[in-house]
């Protein structure tokens, strides 16, 4: 009888766990801002493929015009890559931007079962640094 109850409880826990919706656990954090790039890191509840939608100062989607490099795919250490992905640790680097310019972004978290845009409205703003290039 105890084995049947334990087995039944195991099935209930397995089904309940498998029905949990994927979610964003930590809101995006902007890092590594330079005159021509920035990175965004965030954490999800399960493994996912990260990306971003990037917008120019006028709110136009410029995602196709910039270079996006997702982590963990950008890291050469396969063990670290697998660990980070399984832990839901996500990062995307954006390159090809203009100095001293306001941009905005939404994270795109592609889970096996669904894709979540965050935030769903009013993208997050970021300002690239001023160029330190000396013009002669």
mmCIF file of N, CA and C in Angstrom:
data_model
loop_
_atom_site.group_PDB
_atom_site.id
_atom_site.type_symbol
_atom_site.label_atom_id
_atom_site.label_comp_id
_atom_site.label_asym_id
_atom_site.label_seq_id
_atom_site.Cartn_x
_atom_site.Cartn_y
_atom_site.Cartn_z
ATOM 1 N N UNK A 1 0.821 -1.195 0.000
ATOM 2 C CA UNK A 1 0.000 0.000 0.000
ATOM 3 C C UNK A 1 0.868 1.264 0.000
ATOM 4 N N UNK A 2 1.933 1.254 0.856
ATOM 5 C CA UNK A 2 2.811 2.421 0.918
ATOM 6 C C UNK A 2 3.494 2.655 -0.423
ATOM 7 N N UNK A 3 3.894 1.567 -1.093
ATOM 8 C CA UNK A 3 4.553 1.701 -2.386
ATOM 9 C C UNK A 3 3.611 2.327 -3.404
ATOM 10 N N UNK A 4 2.330 1.936 -3.366
ATOM 11 C CA UNK A 4 1.348 2.511 -4.295
ATOM 12 C C UNK A 4 1.156 3.998 -4.031
ATOM 13 N N UNK A 5 1.089 4.380 -2.746
ATOM 14 C CA UNK A 5 0.933 5.796 -2.404
ATOM 15 C C UNK A 5 2.144 6.598 -2.843
ATOM 16 N N UNK A 6 3.343 6.066 -2.584
ATOM 17 C CA UNK A 6 4.566 6.760 -2.980
ATOM 18 C C UNK A 6 4.665 6.871 -4.496
ATOM 19 N N UNK A 7 4.307 5.805 -5.187
ATOM 20 C CA UNK A 7 4.337 5.842 -6.653
ATOM 21 C C UNK A 7 3.330 6.865 -7.175
ATOM 22 N N UNK A 8 2.144 6.885 -6.577
ATOM 23 C CA UNK A 8 1.121 7.858 -6.984
ATOM 24 C C UNK A 8 1.569 9.285 -6.716
ATOM 25 N N UNK A 9 2.200 9.508 -5.555
ATOM 26 C CA UNK A 9 2.711 10.828 -5.224
ATOM 27 C C UNK A 9 3.806 11.235 -6.207
ATOM 28 N N UNK A 10 4.657 10.284 -6.567
ATOM 29 C CA UNK A 10 5.716 10.563 -7.545
ATOM 30 C C UNK A 10 5.144 10.977 -8.888
ATOM 31 N N UNK A 11 4.096 10.296 -9.330
ATOM 32 C CA UNK A 11 3.457 10.644 -10.605
ATOM 33 C C UNK A 11 2.838 12.032 -10.520
ATOM 34 N N UNK A 12 2.166 12.336 -9.414
ATOM 35 C CA UNK A 12 1.550 13.659 -9.240
ATOM 36 C C UNK A 12 2.623 14.745 -9.258
ATOM 37 N N UNK A 13 3.711 14.543 -8.536
ATOM 38 C CA UNK A 13 4.794 15.529 -8.515
ATOM 39 C C UNK A 13 5.420 15.679 -9.889
ATOM 40 N N UNK A 14 5.606 14.576 -10.601
ATOM 41 C CA UNK A 14 6.198 14.640 -11.940
ATOM 42 C C UNK A 14 5.292 15.413 -12.891
ATOM 43 N N UNK A 15 3.991 15.111 -12.859
ATOM 44 C CA UNK A 15 3.034 15.792 -13.735
ATOM 45 C C UNK A 15 2.953 17.267 -13.366
ATOM 46 N N UNK A 16 2.874 17.570 -12.070
ATOM 47 C CA UNK A 16 2.789 18.964 -11.624
ATOM 48 C C UNK A 16 4.038 19.729 -12.044
ATOM 49 N N UNK A 17 5.198 19.125 -11.856
ATOM 50 C CA UNK A 17 6.445 19.778 -12.250
ATOM 51 C C UNK A 17 6.534 20.002 -13.739
ATOM 52 N N UNK A 18 6.033 19.066 -14.520
ATOM 53 C CA UNK A 18 6.116 19.200 -15.975
ATOM 54 C C UNK A 18 5.110 20.207 -16.521
ATOM 55 N N UNK A 19 4.115 20.588 -15.702
ATOM 56 C CA UNK A 19 3.130 21.559 -16.144
ATOM 57 C C UNK A 19 3.532 22.993 -15.805
ATOM 58 N N UNK A 20 4.608 23.155 -15.053
ATOM 59 C CA UNK A 20 5.054 24.495 -14.676
ATOM 60 C C UNK A 20 5.419 25.291 -15.933
ATOM 61 N N UNK A 21 4.985 26.536 -15.966
ATOM 62 C CA UNK A 21 5.262 27.404 -17.097
ATOM 63 C C UNK A 21 6.672 27.976 -16.978
ATOM 64 N N UNK A 22 7.413 28.015 -18.077
ATOM 65 C CA UNK A 22 8.723 28.661 -18.018
ATOM 66 C C UNK A 22 8.539 30.152 -17.744
ATOM 67 N N UNK A 23 9.517 30.743 -17.067
ATOM 68 C CA UNK A 23 9.415 32.152 -16.738
ATOM 69 C C UNK A 23 10.794 32.789 -16.639
ATOM 70 N N UNK A 24 10.787 34.110 -16.610
ATOM 71 C CA UNK A 24 12.000 34.878 -16.418
ATOM 72 C C UNK A 24 12.151 35.073 -14.914
ATOM 73 N N UNK A 25 13.270 34.581 -14.331
ATOM 74 C CA UNK A 25 13.458 34.662 -12.886
ATOM 75 C C UNK A 25 14.129 35.965 -12.462
ATOM 76 N N UNK A 26 15.049 36.452 -13.257
ATOM 77 C CA UNK A 26 15.736 37.710 -12.967
ATOM 78 C C UNK A 26 15.566 38.642 -14.148
ATOM 79 N N UNK A 27 15.156 39.866 -13.874
ATOM 80 C CA UNK A 27 14.961 40.846 -14.942
ATOM 81 C C UNK A 27 16.292 41.143 -15.623
ATOM 82 N N UNK A 28 16.251 41.569 -16.874
ATOM 83 C CA UNK A 28 17.478 41.842 -17.622
ATOM 84 C C UNK A 28 18.336 42.933 -16.979
ATOM 85 N N UNK A 29 19.640 42.728 -17.051
ATOM 86 C CA UNK A 29 20.615 43.679 -16.540
ATOM 87 C C UNK A 29 21.552 44.046 -17.681
ATOM 88 N N UNK A 30 21.723 45.331 -17.940
ATOM 89 C CA UNK A 30 22.618 45.792 -18.994
ATOM 90 C C UNK A 30 24.039 45.828 -18.443
ATOM 91 N N UNK A 31 24.986 45.261 -19.204
ATOM 92 C CA UNK A 31 26.388 45.230 -18.792
ATOM 93 C C UNK A 31 27.275 45.579 -19.981
ATOM 94 N N UNK A 32 28.554 45.783 -19.705
ATOM 95 C CA UNK A 32 29.585 45.917 -20.740
ATOM 96 C C UNK A 32 29.235 46.952 -21.811
ATOM 97 N N UNK A 33 28.759 48.124 -21.391
ATOM 98 C CA UNK A 33 28.398 49.171 -22.349
ATOM 99 C C UNK A 33 29.670 49.854 -22.863
ATOM 100 N N UNK A 34 29.787 49.954 -24.169
ATOM 101 C CA UNK A 34 30.901 50.642 -24.825
ATOM 102 C C UNK A 34 30.298 51.625 -25.834
ATOM 103 N N UNK A 35 31.135 52.374 -26.570
ATOM 104 C CA UNK A 35 30.574 53.255 -27.596
ATOM 105 C C UNK A 35 29.840 52.507 -28.717
ATOM 106 N N UNK A 36 30.186 51.256 -28.959
ATOM 107 C CA UNK A 36 29.598 50.531 -30.090
ATOM 108 C C UNK A 36 28.869 49.239 -29.710
ATOM 109 N N UNK A 37 28.747 48.961 -28.398
ATOM 110 C CA UNK A 37 28.093 47.710 -28.010
ATOM 111 C C UNK A 37 27.564 47.760 -26.575
ATOM 112 N N UNK A 38 26.754 46.776 -26.251
ATOM 113 C CA UNK A 38 26.328 46.518 -24.873
ATOM 114 C C UNK A 38 25.917 45.057 -24.789
ATOM 115 N N UNK A 39 25.836 44.563 -23.556
ATOM 116 C CA UNK A 39 25.378 43.192 -23.324
ATOM 117 C C UNK A 39 24.200 43.226 -22.360
ATOM 118 N N UNK A 40 23.395 42.175 -22.426
ATOM 119 C CA UNK A 40 22.255 42.027 -21.525
ATOM 120 C C UNK A 40 22.318 40.619 -20.939
ATOM 121 N N UNK A 41 22.167 40.515 -19.617
ATOM 122 C CA UNK A 41 22.132 39.212 -18.953
ATOM 123 C C UNK A 41 20.807 39.072 -18.207
ATOM 124 N N UNK A 42 20.289 37.839 -18.148
ATOM 125 C CA UNK A 42 19.077 37.539 -17.394
ATOM 126 C C UNK A 42 19.044 36.051 -17.104
ATOM 127 N N UNK A 43 18.127 35.651 -16.232
ATOM 128 C CA UNK A 43 18.026 34.246 -15.817
ATOM 129 C C UNK A 43 16.604 33.760 -16.034
ATOM 130 N N UNK A 44 16.501 32.564 -16.601
ATOM 131 C CA UNK A 44 15.197 31.945 -16.829
ATOM 132 C C UNK A 44 15.044 30.712 -15.943
ATOM 133 N N UNK A 45 13.838 30.226 -15.858
ATOM 134 C CA UNK A 45 13.535 29.089 -14.991
ATOM 135 C C UNK A 45 13.981 27.745 -15.558
ATOM 136 N N UNK A 46 14.326 27.728 -16.833
ATOM 137 C CA UNK A 46 14.761 26.478 -17.468
ATOM 138 C C UNK A 46 15.628 26.812 -18.684
ATOM 139 N N UNK A 47 16.287 25.820 -19.263
ATOM 140 C CA UNK A 47 17.135 26.093 -20.432
ATOM 141 C C UNK A 47 16.353 26.786 -21.551
ATOM 142 N N UNK A 48 17.023 27.736 -22.207
ATOM 143 C CA UNK A 48 16.382 28.493 -23.280
ATOM 144 C C UNK A 48 17.446 29.054 -24.208
ATOM 145 N N UNK A 49 17.027 29.470 -25.381
ATOM 146 C CA UNK A 49 17.915 30.135 -26.326
ATOM 147 C C UNK A 49 17.643 31.637 -26.238
ATOM 148 N N UNK A 50 18.684 32.444 -25.951
ATOM 149 C CA UNK A 50 18.492 33.875 -25.780
ATOM 150 C C UNK A 50 18.660 34.665 -27.070
ATOM 151 N N UNK A 51 17.934 35.759 -27.157
ATOM 152 C CA UNK A 51 18.106 36.721 -28.237
ATOM 153 C C UNK A 51 17.555 38.055 -27.751
ATOM 154 N N UNK A 52 17.637 39.064 -28.595
ATOM 155 C CA UNK A 52 17.098 40.381 -28.278
ATOM 156 C C UNK A 52 16.401 40.958 -29.488
ATOM 157 N N UNK A 53 15.459 41.837 -29.246
ATOM 158 C CA UNK A 53 14.934 42.740 -30.267
ATOM 159 C C UNK A 53 15.530 44.089 -29.902
ATOM 160 N N UNK A 54 16.168 44.757 -30.861
ATOM 161 C CA UNK A 54 16.842 46.028 -30.600
ATOM 162 C C UNK A 54 16.148 47.125 -31.406
ATOM 163 N N UNK A 55 15.969 48.281 -30.752
ATOM 164 C CA UNK A 55 15.260 49.403 -31.363
ATOM 165 C C UNK A 55 16.131 50.652 -31.358
ATOM 166 N N UNK A 56 16.050 51.430 -32.433
ATOM 167 C CA UNK A 56 16.808 52.683 -32.526
ATOM 168 C C UNK A 56 16.085 53.784 -31.742
ATOM 169 N N UNK A 57 16.660 55.000 -31.692
ATOM 170 C CA UNK A 57 16.027 56.083 -30.923
ATOM 171 C C UNK A 57 14.610 56.435 -31.381
ATOM 172 N N UNK A 58 14.254 56.107 -32.610
ATOM 173 C CA UNK A 58 12.904 56.377 -33.117
ATOM 174 C C UNK A 58 11.934 55.227 -32.877
ATOM 175 N N UNK A 59 12.411 54.174 -32.225
ATOM 176 C CA UNK A 59 11.558 53.022 -31.947
ATOM 177 C C UNK A 59 11.481 52.013 -33.071
ATOM 178 N N UNK A 60 12.312 52.188 -34.111
ATOM 179 C CA UNK A 60 12.328 51.246 -35.229
ATOM 180 C C UNK A 60 13.125 49.998 -34.850
ATOM 181 N N UNK A 61 12.615 48.843 -35.220
ATOM 182 C CA UNK A 61 13.297 47.577 -34.953
ATOM 183 C C UNK A 61 14.529 47.478 -35.860
ATOM 184 N N UNK A 62 15.730 47.456 -35.261
ATOM 185 C CA UNK A 62 16.976 47.377 -36.031
ATOM 186 C C UNK A 62 17.716 46.068 -35.762
ATOM 187 N N UNK A 63 16.998 45.077 -35.260
ATOM 188 C CA UNK A 63 17.616 43.803 -34.890
ATOM 189 C C UNK A 63 18.422 43.205 -36.041
ATOM 190 N N UNK A 64 17.895 43.267 -37.249
ATOM 191 C CA UNK A 64 18.583 42.682 -38.406
ATOM 192 C C UNK A 64 19.824 43.479 -38.809
ATOM 193 N N UNK A 65 19.941 44.730 -38.365
ATOM 194 C CA UNK A 65 21.059 45.594 -38.764
ATOM 195 C C UNK A 65 22.232 45.557 -37.781
ATOM 196 N N UNK A 66 22.052 44.902 -36.637
ATOM 197 C CA UNK A 66 23.128 44.819 -35.643
ATOM 198 C C UNK A 66 23.591 43.369 -35.521
ATOM 199 N N UNK A 67 24.723 43.181 -34.868
ATOM 200 C CA UNK A 67 25.232 41.821 -34.657
ATOM 201 C C UNK A 67 24.882 41.382 -33.240
ATOM 202 N N UNK A 68 24.148 40.275 -33.128
ATOM 203 C CA UNK A 68 23.802 39.699 -31.835
ATOM 204 C C UNK A 68 24.630 38.435 -31.606
ATOM 205 N N UNK A 69 25.283 38.364 -30.452
ATOM 206 C CA UNK A 69 26.055 37.171 -30.108
ATOM 207 C C UNK A 69 25.507 36.622 -28.796
ATOM 208 N N UNK A 70 24.829 35.473 -28.852
ATOM 209 C CA UNK A 70 24.263 34.907 -27.619
ATOM 210 C C UNK A 70 25.294 34.125 -26.815
ATOM 211 N N UNK A 71 25.184 34.201 -25.499
ATOM 212 C CA UNK A 71 25.924 33.345 -24.583
ATOM 213 C C UNK A 71 24.871 32.419 -24.007
ATOM 214 N N UNK A 72 25.115 31.201 -23.838
ATOM 215 C CA UNK A 72 26.427 30.589 -23.757
ATOM 216 C C UNK A 72 27.052 30.189 -25.082
ATOM 217 N N UNK A 73 26.379 30.362 -26.194
ATOM 218 C CA UNK A 73 26.935 29.926 -27.476
ATOM 219 C C UNK A 73 28.241 30.635 -27.803
ATOM 220 N N UNK A 74 28.460 31.834 -27.274
ATOM 221 C CA UNK A 74 29.656 32.587 -27.603
ATOM 222 C C UNK A 74 30.889 32.116 -26.837
ATOM 223 N N UNK A 75 30.739 31.225 -25.854
ATOM 224 C CA UNK A 75 31.870 30.786 -25.042
ATOM 225 C C UNK A 75 32.465 29.492 -25.591
ATOM 226 N N UNK A 76 33.798 29.409 -25.730
ATOM 227 C CA UNK A 76 34.424 28.222 -26.310
ATOM 228 C C UNK A 76 34.454 27.000 -25.386
ATOM 229 N N UNK A 77 34.255 27.182 -24.079
ATOM 230 C CA UNK A 77 34.286 26.069 -23.135
ATOM 231 C C UNK A 77 32.918 25.377 -23.135
ATOM 232 N N UNK A 78 32.854 24.188 -23.738
ATOM 233 C CA UNK A 78 31.575 23.475 -23.877
ATOM 234 C C UNK A 78 30.963 23.078 -22.538
ATOM 235 N N UNK A 79 31.792 22.760 -21.545
ATOM 236 C CA UNK A 79 31.281 22.401 -20.223
ATOM 237 C C UNK A 79 30.591 23.594 -19.587
ATOM 238 N N UNK A 80 31.233 24.757 -19.655
ATOM 239 C CA UNK A 80 30.643 25.979 -19.115
ATOM 240 C C UNK A 80 29.371 26.337 -19.876
ATOM 241 N N UNK A 81 29.396 26.172 -21.187
ATOM 242 C CA UNK A 81 28.239 26.461 -22.023
ATOM 243 C C UNK A 81 27.044 25.607 -21.602
ATOM 244 N N UNK A 82 27.258 24.314 -21.427
ATOM 245 C CA UNK A 82 26.170 23.414 -21.041
ATOM 246 C C UNK A 82 25.646 23.747 -19.648
ATOM 247 N N UNK A 83 26.552 24.028 -18.714
ATOM 248 C CA UNK A 83 26.136 24.370 -17.353
ATOM 249 C C UNK A 83 25.288 25.641 -17.354
ATOM 250 N N UNK A 84 25.768 26.679 -18.035
ATOM 251 C CA UNK A 84 25.054 27.958 -18.067
ATOM 252 C C UNK A 84 23.670 27.792 -18.688
ATOM 253 N N UNK A 85 23.590 27.088 -19.804
ATOM 254 C CA UNK A 85 22.296 26.906 -20.462
ATOM 255 C C UNK A 85 21.333 26.125 -19.574
ATOM 256 N N UNK A 86 21.801 25.044 -18.959
ATOM 257 C CA UNK A 86 20.940 24.240 -18.087
ATOM 258 C C UNK A 86 20.487 25.008 -16.856
ATOM 259 N N UNK A 87 21.308 25.970 -16.406
ATOM 260 C CA UNK A 87 20.953 26.788 -15.241
ATOM 261 C C UNK A 87 20.062 27.970 -15.616
ATOM 262 N N UNK A 88 19.794 28.166 -16.905
ATOM 263 C CA UNK A 88 18.956 29.269 -17.341
ATOM 264 C C UNK A 88 19.669 30.609 -17.365
ATOM 265 N N UNK A 89 21.009 30.585 -17.384
ATOM 266 C CA UNK A 89 21.800 31.818 -17.423
ATOM 267 C C UNK A 89 21.944 32.266 -18.876
ATOM 268 N N UNK A 90 21.434 33.449 -19.187
ATOM 269 C CA UNK A 90 21.367 33.913 -20.567
ATOM 270 C C UNK A 90 22.077 35.255 -20.729
ATOM 271 N N UNK A 91 22.724 35.427 -21.881
ATOM 272 C CA UNK A 91 23.411 36.686 -22.181
ATOM 273 C C UNK A 91 23.437 36.877 -23.688
ATOM 274 N N UNK A 92 23.258 38.121 -24.109
ATOM 275 C CA UNK A 92 23.389 38.474 -25.521
ATOM 276 C C UNK A 92 24.218 39.749 -25.595
ATOM 277 N N UNK A 93 25.209 39.735 -26.472
ATOM 278 C CA UNK A 93 26.013 40.925 -26.742
ATOM 279 C C UNK A 93 25.530 41.541 -28.048
ATOM 280 N N UNK A 94 25.363 42.867 -28.058
ATOM 281 C CA UNK A 94 24.922 43.603 -29.239
ATOM 282 C C UNK A 94 26.086 44.457 -29.728
ATOM 283 N N UNK A 95 26.477 44.292 -30.987
ATOM 284 C CA UNK A 95 27.562 45.064 -31.594
ATOM 285 C C UNK A 95 27.044 45.787 -32.834
ATOM 286 N N UNK A 96 27.809 46.811 -33.271
ATOM 287 C CA UNK A 96 27.461 47.533 -34.485
ATOM 288 C C UNK A 96 26.603 48.752 -34.222
ATOM 289 N N UNK A 97 26.713 49.308 -33.027
ATOM 290 C CA UNK A 97 25.908 50.464 -32.649
ATOM 291 C C UNK A 97 26.694 51.759 -32.829
ATOM 292 N N UNK A 98 25.999 52.872 -32.730
ATOM 293 C CA UNK A 98 26.621 54.195 -32.824
ATOM 294 C C UNK A 98 26.920 54.719 -31.421
ATOM 295 N N UNK A 99 28.043 55.444 -31.268
ATOM 296 C CA UNK A 99 28.376 56.016 -29.950
ATOM 297 C C UNK A 99 27.349 57.051 -29.492
ATOM 298 N N UNK A 100 27.234 57.179 -28.178
ATOM 299 C CA UNK A 100 26.404 58.212 -27.548
ATOM 300 C C UNK A 100 24.991 58.241 -28.137
ATOM 301 N N UNK A 101 24.398 57.055 -28.245
ATOM 302 C CA UNK A 101 23.066 56.926 -28.849
ATOM 303 C C UNK A 101 22.165 56.115 -27.924
ATOM 304 N N UNK A 102 20.923 56.550 -27.819
ATOM 305 C CA UNK A 102 19.936 55.831 -27.013
ATOM 306 C C UNK A 102 19.317 54.703 -27.832
ATOM 307 N N UNK A 103 19.339 53.518 -27.283
ATOM 308 C CA UNK A 103 18.702 52.354 -27.899
ATOM 309 C C UNK A 103 17.730 51.759 -26.890
ATOM 310 N N UNK A 104 16.944 50.823 -27.332
ATOM 311 C CA UNK A 104 16.042 50.091 -26.445
ATOM 312 C C UNK A 104 16.046 48.629 -26.874
ATOM 313 N N UNK A 105 15.629 47.751 -25.974
ATOM 314 C CA UNK A 105 15.627 46.324 -26.305
ATOM 315 C C UNK A 105 14.541 45.592 -25.528
ATOM 316 N N UNK A 106 14.212 44.417 -26.048
ATOM 317 C CA UNK A 106 13.394 43.426 -25.359
ATOM 318 C C UNK A 106 14.177 42.122 -25.404
ATOM 319 N N UNK A 107 14.159 41.371 -24.304
ATOM 320 C CA UNK A 107 14.762 40.046 -24.347
ATOM 321 C C UNK A 107 13.795 39.098 -25.040
ATOM 322 N N UNK A 108 14.357 38.147 -25.769
ATOM 323 C CA UNK A 108 13.592 37.095 -26.432
ATOM 324 C C UNK A 108 14.123 35.782 -25.870
ATOM 325 N N UNK A 109 13.313 35.121 -25.065
ATOM 326 C CA UNK A 109 13.717 33.879 -24.411
ATOM 327 C C UNK A 109 12.925 32.743 -25.032
ATOM 328 N N UNK A 110 13.608 31.926 -25.830
ATOM 329 C CA UNK A 110 12.949 30.835 -26.562
ATOM 330 C C UNK A 110 13.085 29.532 -25.777
ATOM 331 N N UNK A 111 12.010 29.184 -25.092
ATOM 332 C CA UNK A 111 11.943 27.910 -24.383
ATOM 333 C C UNK A 111 11.488 26.840 -25.366
ATOM 334 N N UNK A 112 11.576 25.594 -24.955
ATOM 335 C CA UNK A 112 11.123 24.503 -25.818
ATOM 336 C C UNK A 112 9.625 24.623 -26.107
ATOM 337 N N UNK A 113 8.856 25.101 -25.116
ATOM 338 C CA UNK A 113 7.399 25.136 -25.261
ATOM 339 C C UNK A 113 6.831 26.483 -25.705
ATOM 340 N N UNK A 114 7.587 27.574 -25.524
ATOM 341 C CA UNK A 114 7.088 28.897 -25.883
ATOM 342 C C UNK A 114 8.228 29.906 -25.911
ATOM 343 N N UNK A 115 7.936 31.090 -26.453
ATOM 344 C CA UNK A 115 8.896 32.187 -26.485
ATOM 345 C C UNK A 115 8.317 33.358 -25.715
ATOM 346 N N UNK A 116 9.139 33.931 -24.825
ATOM 347 C CA UNK A 116 8.693 35.050 -24.004
ATOM 348 C C UNK A 116 9.481 36.300 -24.360
ATOM 349 N N UNK A 117 8.764 37.393 -24.666
ATOM 350 C CA UNK A 117 9.369 38.711 -24.840
ATOM 351 C C UNK A 117 9.279 39.443 -23.507
ATOM 352 N N UNK A 118 10.399 40.088 -23.106
ATOM 353 C CA UNK A 118 10.363 40.858 -21.864
ATOM 354 C C UNK A 118 11.081 42.174 -22.073
ATOM 355 N N UNK A 119 10.498 43.275 -21.644
ATOM 356 C CA UNK A 119 9.107 43.384 -21.228
ATOM 357 C C UNK A 119 8.179 43.268 -22.432
ATOM 358 N N UNK A 120 6.934 42.946 -22.173
ATOM 359 C CA UNK A 120 6.008 42.765 -23.299
ATOM 360 C C UNK A 120 5.589 44.105 -23.909
ATOM 361 N N UNK A 121 5.808 45.201 -23.207
ATOM 362 C CA UNK A 121 5.564 46.551 -23.738
ATOM 363 C C UNK A 121 6.663 47.466 -23.192
ATOM 364 N N UNK A 122 6.846 48.599 -23.811
ATOM 365 C CA UNK A 122 7.843 49.581 -23.366
ATOM 366 C C UNK A 122 9.226 48.966 -23.177
ATOM 367 N N UNK A 123 9.958 48.765 -24.279
ATOM 368 C CA UNK A 123 11.304 48.184 -24.197
ATOM 369 C C UNK A 123 12.204 48.942 -23.218
ATOM 370 N N UNK A 124 13.238 48.272 -22.756
ATOM 371 C CA UNK A 124 14.196 48.822 -21.792
ATOM 372 C C UNK A 124 15.228 49.678 -22.534
ATOM 373 N N UNK A 125 15.521 50.850 -21.996
ATOM 374 C CA UNK A 125 16.455 51.763 -22.635
ATOM 375 C C UNK A 125 17.902 51.545 -22.207
ATOM 376 N N UNK A 126 18.816 51.860 -23.125
ATOM 377 C CA UNK A 126 20.259 51.813 -22.847
ATOM 378 C C UNK A 126 20.923 52.883 -23.707
ATOM 379 N N UNK A 127 21.943 53.524 -23.169
ATOM 380 C CA UNK A 127 22.674 54.569 -23.884
ATOM 381 C C UNK A 127 24.110 54.096 -24.088
ATOM 382 N N UNK A 128 24.574 54.063 -25.327
ATOM 383 C CA UNK A 128 25.976 53.710 -25.570
ATOM 384 C C UNK A 128 26.869 54.859 -25.087
ATOM 385 N N UNK A 129 28.111 54.518 -24.778
ATOM 386 C CA UNK A 129 29.045 55.532 -24.290
ATOM 387 C C UNK A 129 29.482 56.466 -25.411
ATOM 388 N N UNK A 130 29.989 57.624 -25.015
ATOM 389 C CA UNK A 130 30.555 58.550 -25.984
ATOM 390 C C UNK A 130 31.839 57.941 -26.536
ATOM 391 N N UNK A 131 32.127 58.242 -27.771
ATOM 392 C CA UNK A 131 33.343 57.728 -28.413
ATOM 393 C C UNK A 131 34.557 58.410 -27.813
ATOM 394 N N UNK A 132 35.605 57.639 -27.605
ATOM 395 C CA UNK A 132 36.850 58.199 -27.076
ATOM 396 C C UNK A 132 37.878 58.387 -28.201
ATOM 397 N N UNK A 133 37.417 58.236 -29.436
ATOM 398 C CA UNK A 133 38.313 58.382 -30.579
ATOM 399 C C UNK A 133 38.758 59.822 -30.729
ATOM 400 N N UNK A 134 40.038 60.015 -31.007
ATOM 401 C CA UNK A 134 40.585 61.345 -31.229
ATOM 402 C C UNK A 134 40.565 61.617 -32.726
ATOM 403 N N UNK A 135 39.949 62.729 -33.091
ATOM 404 C CA UNK A 135 39.878 63.103 -34.498
ATOM 405 C C UNK A 135 40.936 64.170 -34.750
ATOM 406 N N UNK A 136 41.802 63.926 -35.729
ATOM 407 C CA UNK A 136 42.874 64.882 -36.024
ATOM 408 C C UNK A 136 42.504 65.797 -37.157
#
